[in-house]
Structures are given as C-alpha cells and as structure tokens.
PDB file of N, CA and C in Angstrom:
ATOM      1  N   ARG A   1     101.536  43.065 -42.283  1.00 61.00           N
ATOM      2  CA  ARG A   1     102.125  43.853 -41.206  1.00 61.00           C
ATOM      3  C   ARG A   1     102.941  42.939 -40.300  1.00 61.00           C
ATOM      4  N   PRO A   2     104.002  43.459 -39.663  1.00 60.00           N
ATOM      5  CA  PRO A   2     104.872  42.577 -38.859  1.00 60.00           C
ATOM      6  C   PRO A   2     104.160  42.065 -37.623  1.00 60.00           C
ATOM      7  N   ARG A   3     104.461  40.829 -37.290  1.00 58.00           N
ATOM      8  CA  ARG A   3     103.895  40.250 -36.067  1.00 58.00           C
ATOM      9  C   ARG A   3     104.627  40.825 -34.868  1.00 58.00           C
ATOM     10  N   PRO A   4     103.910  41.075 -33.775  1.00 55.00           N
ATOM     11  CA  PRO A   4     104.613  41.575 -32.577  1.00 55.00           C
ATOM     12  C   PRO A   4     105.534  40.506 -32.010  1.00 55.00           C
ATOM     13  N   GLU A   5     106.679  40.947 -31.514  1.00 52.00           N
ATOM     14  CA  GLU A   5     107.648  40.016 -30.913  1.00 52.00           C
ATOM     15  C   GLU A   5     107.163  39.589 -29.535  1.00 52.00           C
ATOM     16  N   PRO A   6     107.291  38.315 -29.188  1.00 50.00           N
ATOM     17  CA  PRO A   6     106.991  37.924 -27.810  1.00 50.00           C
ATOM     18  C   PRO A   6     107.939  38.627 -26.844  1.00 50.00           C
ATOM     19  N   GLU A   7     107.453  38.904 -25.653  1.00 47.00           N
ATOM     20  CA  GLU A   7     108.226  39.687 -24.686  1.00 47.00           C
ATOM     21  C   GLU A   7     109.462  38.944 -24.159  1.00 47.00           C
ATOM     22  N   ASP A   8     109.368  37.620 -24.032  1.00 47.00           N
ATOM     23  CA  ASP A   8     110.442  36.909 -23.331  1.00 47.00           C
ATOM     24  C   ASP A   8     111.546  36.397 -24.257  1.00 47.00           C
ATOM     25  N   VAL A   9     111.588  36.855 -25.491  1.00 51.00           N
ATOM     26  CA  VAL A   9     112.641  36.401 -26.408  1.00 51.00           C
ATOM     27  C   VAL A   9     113.956  37.067 -26.009  1.00 51.00           C
ATOM     28  N   SER A  10     114.993  36.257 -25.876  1.00 59.00           N
ATOM     29  CA  SER A  10     116.285  36.847 -25.536  1.00 59.00           C
ATOM     30  C   SER A  10     116.841  37.534 -26.785  1.00 59.00           C
ATOM     31  N   PRO A  11     117.636  38.587 -26.603  1.00 62.00           N
ATOM     32  CA  PRO A  11     118.155  39.299 -27.759  1.00 62.00           C
ATOM     33  C   PRO A  11     119.024  38.397 -28.622  1.00 62.00           C
ATOM     34  N   ALA A  12     119.099  38.739 -29.885  1.00 70.00           N
ATOM     35  CA  ALA A  12     119.917  37.951 -30.808  1.00 70.00           C
ATOM     36  C   ALA A  12     121.361  37.940 -30.320  1.00 70.00           C
ATOM     37  N   PRO A  13     122.092  36.841 -30.563  1.00 76.00           N
ATOM     38  CA  PRO A  13     123.482  36.805 -30.134  1.00 76.00           C
ATOM     39  C   PRO A  13     124.282  37.913 -30.832  1.00 76.00           C
ATOM     40  N   VAL A  14     125.286  38.381 -30.150  1.00 88.00           N
ATOM     41  CA  VAL A  14     126.144  39.417 -30.711  1.00 88.00           C
ATOM     42  C   VAL A  14     127.170  38.744 -31.616  1.00 88.00           C
ATOM     43  N   GLU A  15     127.331  39.281 -32.812  1.00 93.00           N
ATOM     44  CA  GLU A  15     128.319  38.751 -33.757  1.00 93.00           C
ATOM     45  C   GLU A  15     129.634  39.491 -33.535  1.00 93.00           C
ATOM     46  N   VAL A  16     130.689  38.739 -33.269  1.00 96.00           N
ATOM     47  CA  VAL A  16     132.014  39.343 -33.092  1.00 96.00           C
ATOM     48  C   VAL A  16     133.010  38.489 -33.849  1.00 96.00           C
ATOM     49  N   SER A  17     134.013  39.141 -34.430  1.00 97.00           N
ATOM     50  CA  SER A  17     135.027  38.386 -35.155  1.00 97.00           C
ATOM     51  C   SER A  17     136.390  39.020 -34.925  1.00 97.00           C
ATOM     52  N   ILE A  18     137.409  38.178 -34.959  1.00 98.00           N
ATOM     53  CA  ILE A  18     138.789  38.654 -34.869  1.00 98.00           C
ATOM     54  C   ILE A  18     139.202  39.080 -36.272  1.00 98.00           C
ATOM     55  N   THR A  19     139.546  40.357 -36.421  1.00 97.00           N
ATOM     56  CA  THR A  19     139.911  40.885 -37.736  1.00 97.00           C
ATOM     57  C   THR A  19     141.405  40.783 -37.988  1.00 97.00           C
ATOM     58  N   SER A  20     142.198  40.683 -36.937  1.00 98.00           N
ATOM     59  CA  SER A  20     143.642  40.533 -37.068  1.00 98.00           C
ATOM     60  C   SER A  20     144.162  39.886 -35.787  1.00 98.00           C
ATOM     61  N   PRO A  21     145.056  38.941 -35.849  1.00 98.00           N
ATOM     62  CA  PRO A  21     145.646  38.333 -37.038  1.00 98.00           C
ATOM     63  C   PRO A  21     144.689  37.343 -37.702  1.00 98.00           C
ATOM     64  N   ALA A  22     144.972  36.994 -38.947  1.00 97.00           N
ATOM     65  CA  ALA A  22     144.181  35.995 -39.652  1.00 97.00           C
ATOM     66  C   ALA A  22     144.450  34.617 -39.060  1.00 97.00           C
ATOM     67  N   ASN A  23     143.496  33.696 -39.254  1.00 98.00           N
ATOM     68  CA  ASN A  23     143.683  32.323 -38.788  1.00 98.00           C
ATOM     69  C   ASN A  23     144.928  31.726 -39.442  1.00 98.00           C
ATOM     70  N   GLU A  24     145.662  30.925 -38.684  1.00 97.00           N
ATOM     71  CA  GLU A  24     146.876  30.242 -39.137  1.00 97.00           C
ATOM     72  C   GLU A  24     148.029  31.214 -39.417  1.00 97.00           C
ATOM     73  N   THR A  25     148.000  32.392 -38.791  1.00 97.00           N
ATOM     74  CA  THR A  25     149.108  33.345 -38.953  1.00 97.00           C
ATOM     75  C   THR A  25     150.312  32.869 -38.160  1.00 97.00           C
ATOM     76  N   THR A  26     151.494  33.035 -38.744  1.00 97.00           N
ATOM     77  CA  THR A  26     152.737  32.777 -38.022  1.00 97.00           C
ATOM     78  C   THR A  26     153.306  34.116 -37.577  1.00 97.00           C
ATOM     79  N   ILE A  27     153.534  34.253 -36.264  1.00 94.00           N
ATOM     80  CA  ILE A  27     154.133  35.463 -35.706  1.00 94.00           C
ATOM     81  C   ILE A  27     155.644  35.303 -35.847  1.00 94.00           C
ATOM     82  N   PRO A  28     156.334  36.218 -36.566  1.00 89.00           N
ATOM     83  CA  PRO A  28     157.752  36.010 -36.846  1.00 89.00           C
ATOM     84  C   PRO A  28     158.617  36.041 -35.599  1.00 89.00           C
ATOM     85  N   MET A  29     159.858  35.614 -35.773  1.00 83.00           N
ATOM     86  CA  MET A  29     160.845  35.638 -34.695  1.00 83.00           C
ATOM     87  C   MET A  29     160.867  37.005 -34.039  1.00 83.00           C
ATOM     88  N   GLY A  30     161.003  37.004 -32.751  1.00 85.00           N
ATOM     89  CA  GLY A  30     161.039  38.262 -32.015  1.00 85.00           C
ATOM     90  C   GLY A  30     160.683  37.979 -30.578  1.00 85.00           C
ATOM     91  N   GLY A  31     160.110  38.948 -29.921  1.00 89.00           N
ATOM     92  CA  GLY A  31     159.809  38.795 -28.511  1.00 89.00           C
ATOM     93  C   GLY A  31     158.477  38.147 -28.225  1.00 89.00           C
ATOM     94  N   GLY A  32     157.788  37.657 -29.264  1.00 93.00           N
ATOM     95  CA  GLY A  32     156.465  37.084 -29.038  1.00 93.00           C
ATOM     96  C   GLY A  32     155.423  38.150 -28.820  1.00 93.00           C
ATOM     97  N   ASN A  33     155.639  39.332 -29.429  1.00 94.00           N
ATOM     98  CA  ASN A  33     154.707  40.453 -29.278  1.00 94.00           C
ATOM     99  C   ASN A  33     153.872  40.592 -30.543  1.00 94.00           C
ATOM    100  N   PHE A  34     152.557  40.708 -30.379  1.00 96.00           N
ATOM    101  CA  PHE A  34     151.691  40.963 -31.531  1.00 96.00           C
ATOM    102  C   PHE A  34     150.386  41.570 -31.056  1.00 96.00           C
ATOM    103  N   SER A  35     149.667  42.155 -31.999  1.00 97.00           N
ATOM    104  CA  SER A  35     148.399  42.804 -31.676  1.00 97.00           C
ATOM    105  C   SER A  35     147.245  41.954 -32.157  1.00 97.00           C
ATOM    106  N   VAL A  36     146.124  42.074 -31.443  1.00 98.00           N
ATOM    107  CA  VAL A  36     144.891  41.395 -31.826  1.00 98.00           C
ATOM    108  C   VAL A  36     143.817  42.466 -31.960  1.00 98.00           C
ATOM    109  N   SER A  37     143.034  42.388 -33.039  1.00 98.00           N
ATOM    110  CA  SER A  37     141.916  43.314 -33.236  1.00 98.00           C
ATOM    111  C   SER A  37     140.651  42.507 -33.459  1.00 98.00           C
ATOM    112  N   ALA A  38     139.541  43.031 -32.927  1.00 97.00           N
ATOM    113  CA  ALA A  38     138.249  42.375 -33.099  1.00 97.00           C
ATOM    114  C   ALA A  38     137.210  43.426 -33.438  1.00 97.00           C
ATOM    115  N   ALA A  39     136.184  43.003 -34.163  1.00 96.00           N
ATOM    116  CA  ALA A  39     135.092  43.896 -34.540  1.00 96.00           C
ATOM    117  C   ALA A  39     133.770  43.238 -34.186  1.00 96.00           C
ATOM    118  N   VAL A  40     132.875  44.031 -33.605  1.00 93.00           N
ATOM    119  CA  VAL A  40     131.518  43.572 -33.319  1.00 93.00           C
ATOM    120  C   VAL A  40     130.662  44.018 -34.490  1.00 93.00           C
ATOM    121  N   SER A  41     130.050  43.037 -35.195  1.00 83.00           N
ATOM    122  CA  SER A  41     129.365  43.378 -36.436  1.00 83.00           C
ATOM    123  C   SER A  41     127.870  43.594 -36.264  1.00 83.00           C
ATOM    124  N   SER A  42     127.259  42.919 -35.313  1.00 73.00           N
ATOM    125  CA  SER A  42     125.827  43.128 -35.130  1.00 73.00           C
ATOM    126  C   SER A  42     125.436  42.793 -33.705  1.00 73.00           C
ATOM    127  N   GLY A  43     124.329  43.370 -33.274  1.00 75.00           N
ATOM    128  CA  GLY A  43     123.800  43.065 -31.957  1.00 75.00           C
ATOM    129  C   GLY A  43     124.465  43.824 -30.829  1.00 75.00           C
ATOM    130  N   ALA A  44     125.366  44.759 -31.160  1.00 72.00           N
ATOM    131  CA  ALA A  44     126.071  45.492 -30.107  1.00 72.00           C
ATOM    132  C   ALA A  44     125.103  46.370 -29.328  1.00 72.00           C
ATOM    133  N   ARG A  45     125.306  46.410 -28.019  1.00 76.00           N
ATOM    134  CA  ARG A  45     124.505  47.260 -27.145  1.00 76.00           C
ATOM    135  C   ARG A  45     125.447  47.997 -26.207  1.00 76.00           C
ATOM    136  N   SER A  46     124.960  49.098 -25.663  1.00 82.00           N
ATOM    137  CA  SER A  46     125.822  49.862 -24.759  1.00 82.00           C
ATOM    138  C   SER A  46     126.113  49.061 -23.497  1.00 82.00           C
ATOM    139  N   GLY A  47     127.251  49.327 -22.896  1.00 87.00           N
ATOM    140  CA  GLY A  47     127.632  48.639 -21.671  1.00 87.00           C
ATOM    141  C   GLY A  47     128.341  47.324 -21.905  1.00 87.00           C
ATOM    142  N   GLN A  48     128.505  46.944 -23.164  1.00 93.00           N
ATOM    143  CA  GLN A  48     129.194  45.687 -23.433  1.00 93.00           C
ATOM    144  C   GLN A  48     130.697  45.883 -23.376  1.00 93.00           C
ATOM    145  N   THR A  49     131.392  44.814 -23.022  1.00 96.00           N
ATOM    146  CA  THR A  49     132.842  44.816 -23.054  1.00 96.00           C
ATOM    147  C   THR A  49     133.318  43.601 -23.833  1.00 96.00           C
ATOM    148  N   LEU A  50     134.570  43.638 -24.221  1.00 97.00           N
ATOM    149  CA  LEU A  50     135.186  42.548 -24.977  1.00 97.00           C
ATOM    150  C   LEU A  50     136.272  41.911 -24.124  1.00 97.00           C
ATOM    151  N   GLN A  51     136.329  40.587 -24.170  1.00 98.00           N
ATOM    152  CA  GLN A  51     137.346  39.838 -23.425  1.00 98.00           C
ATOM    153  C   GLN A  51     138.116  38.979 -24.398  1.00 98.00           C
ATOM    154  N   LEU A  52     139.431  39.179 -24.453  1.00 98.00           N
ATOM    155  CA  LEU A  52     140.288  38.331 -25.271  1.00 98.00           C
ATOM    156  C   LEU A  52     140.712  37.121 -24.454  1.00 98.00           C
ATOM    157  N   LEU A  53     140.536  35.932 -25.051  1.00 98.00           N
ATOM    158  CA  LEU A  53     141.000  34.687 -24.440  1.00 98.00           C
ATOM    159  C   LEU A  53     142.100  34.103 -25.312  1.00 98.00           C
ATOM    160  N   MET A  54     143.184  33.686 -24.696  1.00 98.00           N
ATOM    161  CA  MET A  54     144.225  32.951 -25.411  1.00 98.00           C
ATOM    162  C   MET A  54     144.327  31.593 -24.757  1.00 98.00           C
ATOM    163  N   ASP A  55     144.088  30.545 -25.535  1.00 98.00           N
ATOM    164  CA  ASP A  55     144.083  29.173 -25.019  1.00 98.00           C
ATOM    165  C   ASP A  55     143.128  29.052 -23.835  1.00 98.00           C
ATOM    166  N   GLY A  56     142.009  29.790 -23.901  1.00 97.00           N
ATOM    167  CA  GLY A  56     140.974  29.710 -22.876  1.00 97.00           C
ATOM    168  C   GLY A  56     141.210  30.585 -21.663  1.00 97.00           C
ATOM    169  N   ALA A  57     142.364  31.279 -21.591  1.00 97.00           N
ATOM    170  CA  ALA A  57     142.672  32.116 -20.426  1.00 97.00           C
ATOM    171  C   ALA A  57     142.471  33.587 -20.768  1.00 97.00           C
ATOM    172  N   PRO A  58     141.766  34.343 -19.916  1.00 97.00           N
ATOM    173  CA  PRO A  58     141.572  35.768 -20.191  1.00 97.00           C
ATOM    174  C   PRO A  58     142.904  36.504 -20.253  1.00 97.00           C
ATOM    175  N   GLN A  59     143.012  37.414 -21.210  1.00 96.00           N
ATOM    176  CA  GLN A  59     144.202  38.253 -21.354  1.00 96.00           C
ATOM    177  C   GLN A  59     143.829  39.654 -20.885  1.00 96.00           C
ATOM    178  N   GLY A  60     144.080  39.926 -19.620  1.00 94.00           N
ATOM    179  CA  GLY A  60     143.723  41.218 -19.055  1.00 94.00           C
ATOM    180  C   GLY A  60     142.230  41.290 -18.766  1.00 94.00           C
ATOM    181  N   PRO A  61     141.773  42.423 -18.220  1.00 96.00           N
ATOM    182  CA  PRO A  61     140.356  42.572 -17.889  1.00 96.00           C
ATOM    183  C   PRO A  61     139.524  42.844 -19.141  1.00 96.00           C
ATOM    184  N   PRO A  62     138.197  42.640 -19.073  1.00 96.00           N
ATOM    185  CA  PRO A  62     137.340  43.020 -20.190  1.00 96.00           C
ATOM    186  C   PRO A  62     137.494  44.516 -20.478  1.00 96.00           C
ATOM    187  N   GLN A  63     137.361  44.894 -21.729  1.00 96.00           N
ATOM    188  CA  GLN A  63     137.552  46.287 -22.119  1.00 96.00           C
ATOM    189  C   GLN A  63     136.579  46.664 -23.216  1.00 96.00           C
ATOM    190  N   GLU A  64     136.378  47.963 -23.401  1.00 93.00           N
ATOM    191  CA  GLU A  64     135.459  48.427 -24.441  1.00 93.00           C
ATOM    192  C   GLU A  64     136.101  48.394 -25.816  1.00 93.00           C
ATOM    193  N   SER A  65     137.413  48.600 -25.858  1.00 94.00           N
ATOM    194  CA  SER A  65     138.126  48.623 -27.139  1.00 94.00           C
ATOM    195  C   SER A  65     138.300  47.212 -27.677  1.00 94.00           C
ATOM    196  N   GLY A  66     138.342  47.079 -28.996  1.00 96.00           N
ATOM    197  CA  GLY A  66     138.578  45.788 -29.633  1.00 96.00           C
ATOM    198  C   GLY A  66     140.015  45.600 -30.057  1.00 96.00           C
ATOM    199  N   ASN A  67     140.947  46.204 -29.320  1.00 98.00           N
ATOM    200  CA  ASN A  67     142.367  46.086 -29.670  1.00 98.00           C
ATOM    201  C   ASN A  67     143.175  45.675 -28.447  1.00 98.00           C
ATOM    202  N   TRP A  68     144.038  44.695 -28.633  1.00 98.00           N
ATOM    203  CA  TRP A  68     144.918  44.210 -27.569  1.00 98.00           C
ATOM    204  C   TRP A  68     146.339  44.153 -28.092  1.00 98.00           C
ATOM    205  N   SER A  69     147.280  44.376 -27.206  1.00 97.00           N
ATOM    206  CA  SER A  69     148.688  44.244 -27.536  1.00 97.00           C
ATOM    207  C   SER A  69     149.264  43.183 -26.611  1.00 97.00           C
ATOM    208  N   LEU A  70     149.635  42.050 -27.176  1.00 96.00           N
ATOM    209  CA  LEU A  70     150.146  40.936 -26.375  1.00 96.00           C
ATOM    210  C   LEU A  70     151.670  40.981 -26.363  1.00 96.00           C
ATOM    211  N   GLN A  71     152.242  40.720 -25.205  1.00 94.00           N
ATOM    212  CA  GLN A  71     153.693  40.792 -25.020  1.00 94.00           C
ATOM    213  C   GLN A  71     154.225  39.437 -24.564  1.00 94.00           C
ATOM    214  N   SER A  72     155.402  39.083 -25.058  1.00 94.00           N
ATOM    215  CA  SER A  72     156.143  37.907 -24.576  1.00 94.00           C
ATOM    216  C   SER A  72     155.294  36.641 -24.582  1.00 94.00           C
ATOM    217  N   VAL A  73     154.535  36.438 -25.667  1.00 96.00           N
ATOM    218  CA  VAL A  73     153.727  35.223 -25.791  1.00 96.00           C
ATOM    219  C   VAL A  73     154.669  34.038 -26.012  1.00 96.00           C
ATOM    220  N   MET A  74     154.400  32.937 -25.321  1.00 93.00           N
ATOM    221  CA  MET A  74     155.242  31.751 -25.427  1.00 93.00           C
ATOM    222  C   MET A  74     155.233  31.206 -26.855  1.00 93.00           C
ATOM    223  N   ARG A  75     156.324  30.548 -27.214  1.00 94.00           N
ATOM    224  CA  ARG A  75     156.443  29.933 -28.526  1.00 94.00           C
ATOM    225  C   ARG A  75     155.413  28.823 -28.688  1.00 94.00           C
ATOM    226  N   GLY A  76     154.949  28.630 -29.920  1.00 96.00           N
ATOM    227  CA  GLY A  76     154.049  27.525 -30.198  1.00 96.00           C
ATOM    228  C   GLY A  76     152.690  28.013 -30.682  1.00 96.00           C
ATOM    229  N   PRO A  77     151.754  27.062 -30.872  1.00 97.00           N
ATOM    230  CA  PRO A  77     150.420  27.433 -31.344  1.00 97.00           C
ATOM    231  C   PRO A  77     149.558  27.969 -30.211  1.00 97.00           C
ATOM    232  N   HIS A  78     148.759  28.971 -30.526  1.00 98.00           N
ATOM    233  CA  HIS A  78     147.835  29.545 -29.542  1.00 98.00           C
ATOM    234  C   HIS A  78     146.501  29.810 -30.222  1.00 98.00           C
ATOM    235  N   ASP A  79     145.417  29.559 -29.497  1.00 98.00           N
ATOM    236  CA  ASP A  79     144.073  29.796 -30.018  1.00 98.00           C
ATOM    237  C   ASP A  79     143.505  31.048 -29.360  1.00 98.00           C
ATOM    238  N   LEU A  80     143.060  31.988 -30.200  1.00 98.00           N
ATOM    239  CA  LEU A  80     142.515  33.263 -29.743  1.00 98.00           C
ATOM    240  C   LEU A  80     141.014  33.285 -29.963  1.00 98.00           C
ATOM    241  N   VAL A  81     140.276  33.746 -28.952  1.00 98.00           N
ATOM    242  CA  VAL A  81     138.826  33.921 -29.051  1.00 98.00           C
ATOM    243  C   VAL A  81     138.496  35.248 -28.370  1.00 98.00           C
ATOM    244  N   VAL A  82     137.564  36.008 -28.954  1.00 98.00           N
ATOM    245  CA  VAL A  82     137.081  37.224 -28.307  1.00 98.00           C
ATOM    246  C   VAL A  82     135.624  37.003 -27.929  1.00 98.00           C
ATOM    247  N   GLU A  83     135.302  37.283 -26.666  1.00 97.00           N
ATOM    248  CA  GLU A  83     133.927  37.174 -26.180  1.00 97.00           C
ATOM    249  C   GLU A  83     133.365  38.569 -25.947  1.00 97.00           C
ATOM    250  N   VAL A  84     132.064  38.701 -26.200  1.00 96.00           N
ATOM    251  CA  VAL A  84     131.349  39.932 -25.871  1.00 96.00           C
ATOM    252  C   VAL A  84     130.593  39.675 -24.566  1.00 96.00           C
ATOM    253  N   LEU A  85     130.805  40.541 -23.581  1.00 95.00           N
ATOM    254  CA  LEU A  85     130.196  40.375 -22.263  1.00 95.00           C
ATOM    255  C   LEU A  85     129.230  41.521 -21.993  1.00 95.00           C
ATOM    256  N   ASP A  86     128.152  41.214 -21.264  1.00 93.00           N
ATOM    257  CA  ASP A  86     127.260  42.295 -20.833  1.00 93.00           C
ATOM    258  C   ASP A  86     127.757  42.857 -19.499  1.00 93.00           C
ATOM    259  N   ARG A  87     127.006  43.791 -18.943  1.00 91.00           N
ATOM    260  CA  ARG A  87     127.438  44.452 -17.692  1.00 91.00           C
ATOM    261  C   ARG A  87     127.634  43.455 -16.555  1.00 91.00           C
ATOM    262  N   GLN A  88     126.894  42.346 -16.569  1.00 92.00           N
ATOM    263  CA  GLN A  88     127.003  41.340 -15.506  1.00 92.00           C
ATOM    264  C   GLN A  88     128.103  40.316 -15.797  1.00 92.00           C
ATOM    265  N   GLY A  89     128.781  40.451 -16.936  1.00 93.00           N
ATOM    266  CA  GLY A  89     129.833  39.503 -17.281  1.00 93.00           C
ATOM    267  C   GLY A  89     129.331  38.268 -17.991  1.00 93.00           C
ATOM    268  N   LYS A  90     128.046  38.270 -18.394  1.00 94.00           N
ATOM    269  CA  LYS A  90     127.480  37.140 -19.128  1.00 94.00           C
ATOM    270  C   LYS A  90     127.949  37.210 -20.586  1.00 94.00           C
ATOM    271  N   VAL A  91     128.316  36.058 -21.148  1.00 95.00           N
ATOM    272  CA  VAL A  91     128.797  36.016 -22.530  1.00 95.00           C
ATOM    273  C   VAL A  91     127.613  36.143 -23.480  1.00 95.00           C
ATOM    274  N   LEU A  92     127.648  37.166 -24.319  1.00 94.00           N
ATOM    275  CA  LEU A  92     126.575  37.399 -25.293  1.00 94.00           C
ATOM    276  C   LEU A  92     126.921  36.834 -26.664  1.00 94.00           C
ATOM    277  N   GLY A  93     128.192  36.632 -26.903  1.00 94.00           N
ATOM    278  CA  GLY A  93     128.621  36.091 -28.188  1.00 94.00           C
ATOM    279  C   GLY A  93     130.119  35.888 -28.158  1.00 94.00           C
ATOM    280  N   SER A  94     130.609  35.010 -29.001  1.00 96.00           N
ATOM    281  CA  SER A  94     132.055  34.823 -29.077  1.00 96.00           C
ATOM    282  C   SER A  94     132.457  34.582 -30.522  1.00 96.00           C
ATOM    283  N   SER A  95     133.697  34.945 -30.807  1.00 97.00           N
ATOM    284  CA  SER A  95     134.215  34.839 -32.168  1.00 97.00           C
ATOM    285  C   SER A  95     134.592  33.400 -32.488  1.00 97.00           C
ATOM    286  N   GLU A  96     134.792  33.150 -33.762  1.00 97.00           N
ATOM    287  CA  GLU A  96     135.435  31.901 -34.163  1.00 97.00           C
ATOM    288  C   GLU A  96     136.856  31.918 -33.617  1.00 97.00           C
ATOM    289  N   SER A  97     137.389  30.763 -33.315  1.00 98.00           N
ATOM    290  CA  SER A  97     138.754  30.670 -32.817  1.00 98.00           C
ATOM    291  C   SER A  97     139.736  30.956 -33.956  1.00 98.00           C
ATOM    292  N   VAL A  98     140.782  31.723 -33.642  1.00 98.00           N
ATOM    293  CA  VAL A  98     141.853  32.005 -34.598  1.00 98.00           C
ATOM    294  C   VAL A  98     143.131  31.424 -34.017  1.00 98.00           C
ATOM    295  N   ARG A  99     143.845  30.618 -34.814  1.00 98.00           N
ATOM    296  CA  ARG A  99     145.092  30.013 -34.340  1.00 98.00           C
ATOM    297  C   ARG A  99     146.281  30.796 -34.885  1.00 98.00           C
ATOM    298  N   VAL A 100     147.210  31.100 -33.990  1.00 98.00           N
ATOM    299  CA  VAL A 100     148.464  31.732 -34.395  1.00 98.00           C
ATOM    300  C   VAL A 100     149.613  30.847 -33.948  1.00 98.00           C
ATOM    301  N   TYR A 101     150.721  30.947 -34.655  1.00 97.00           N
ATOM    302  CA  TYR A 101     151.929  30.201 -34.322  1.00 97.00           C
ATOM    303  C   TYR A 101     153.016  31.220 -34.018  1.00 97.00           C
ATOM    304  N   VAL A 102     153.527  31.197 -32.787  1.00 96.00           N
ATOM    305  CA  VAL A 102     154.546  32.161 -32.374  1.00 96.00           C
ATOM    306  C   VAL A 102     155.905  31.500 -32.487  1.00 96.00           C
ATOM    307  N   LEU A 103     156.808  32.147 -33.223  1.00 93.00           N
ATOM    308  CA  LEU A 103     158.187  31.688 -33.346  1.00 93.00           C
ATOM    309  C   LEU A 103     159.042  32.512 -32.397  1.00 93.00           C
ATOM    310  N   ARG A 104     159.904  31.840 -31.652  1.00 75.00           N
ATOM    311  CA  ARG A 104     160.822  32.548 -30.760  1.00 75.00           C
ATOM    312  C   ARG A 104     162.217  32.017 -31.038  1.00 75.00           C
ATOM    313  N   PRO A 105     163.210  32.878 -30.917  1.00 71.00           N
ATOM    314  CA  PRO A 105     164.579  32.364 -31.081  1.00 71.00           C
ATOM    315  C   PRO A 105     164.862  31.298 -30.029  1.00 71.00           C
ATOM    316  N   SER A 106     165.616  30.292 -30.387  1.00 66.00           N
ATOM    317  CA  SER A 106     165.915  29.253 -29.405  1.00 66.00           C
ATOM    318  C   SER A 106     166.899  29.799 -28.378  1.00 66.00           C
ATOM    319  N   VAL A 107     166.859  29.228 -27.183  1.00 61.00           N
ATOM    320  CA  VAL A 107     167.653  29.754 -26.077  1.00 61.00           C
ATOM    321  C   VAL A 107     169.114  29.324 -26.210  1.00 61.00           C
ATOM    322  N   ASN A 108     169.372  28.161 -26.813  1.00 58.00           N
ATOM    323  CA  ASN A 108     170.760  27.670 -26.845  1.00 58.00           C
ATOM    324  C   ASN A 108     171.551  28.257 -27.976  1.00 58.00           C
TER     325      ASN A 108
END
C-alpha cells in the first residue's frame, strides 16, 4: 500500500516548455515580429500564470495564455524562457532556454 506523503513536502516543480519557436530558429528578414508558444505539461494548478522572458527581461505582464506575439525585436540572438508563477508571483518552474536569431534589414 502507498506510504502517506509527509505534510511539508513542497509540490513537484511545474514542467513547462517552449513549443515554438524551436531552439536555434532564425527569424527571417522583416520587422522582427514573431510568436512564442509554451505548454505546461505537468504540475499545473489553478491560479498560475506564465511569464515570457527575453534575455532575462519580462515581456509584458504574466498571463494565463501560453501565447505571445513579439513586435519589433532587435536584430541578433535572443534567449527565451517561460516561467510558471503562482498567485504570489513565486516561480514554480521554468522552461529550457530557447535561442532565436532575428534578422533585420540593414539601415544603410
């Protein structure tokens, strides 16, 4: 028979992953606009929100949806991470980092 769980065990970390774009994706020439999607695979609880970070900086406020539309992203490499936050803003889990390369037309 299963052993009872101790009361003070913290819940298992939430598994979250960026489903799009894939790691090492090159964003083609254009305005630097692209979408990011993330999926929470396990450990999800009600009241959680998702926060997209690009190069460590939050992109907009935390949200319930796992979809973001980024506009006018600067040229060059960028690292994307999605964090799962509880109601108090505590990080419950974060995705593996995904690197994208944004190409922009040159100004000259």
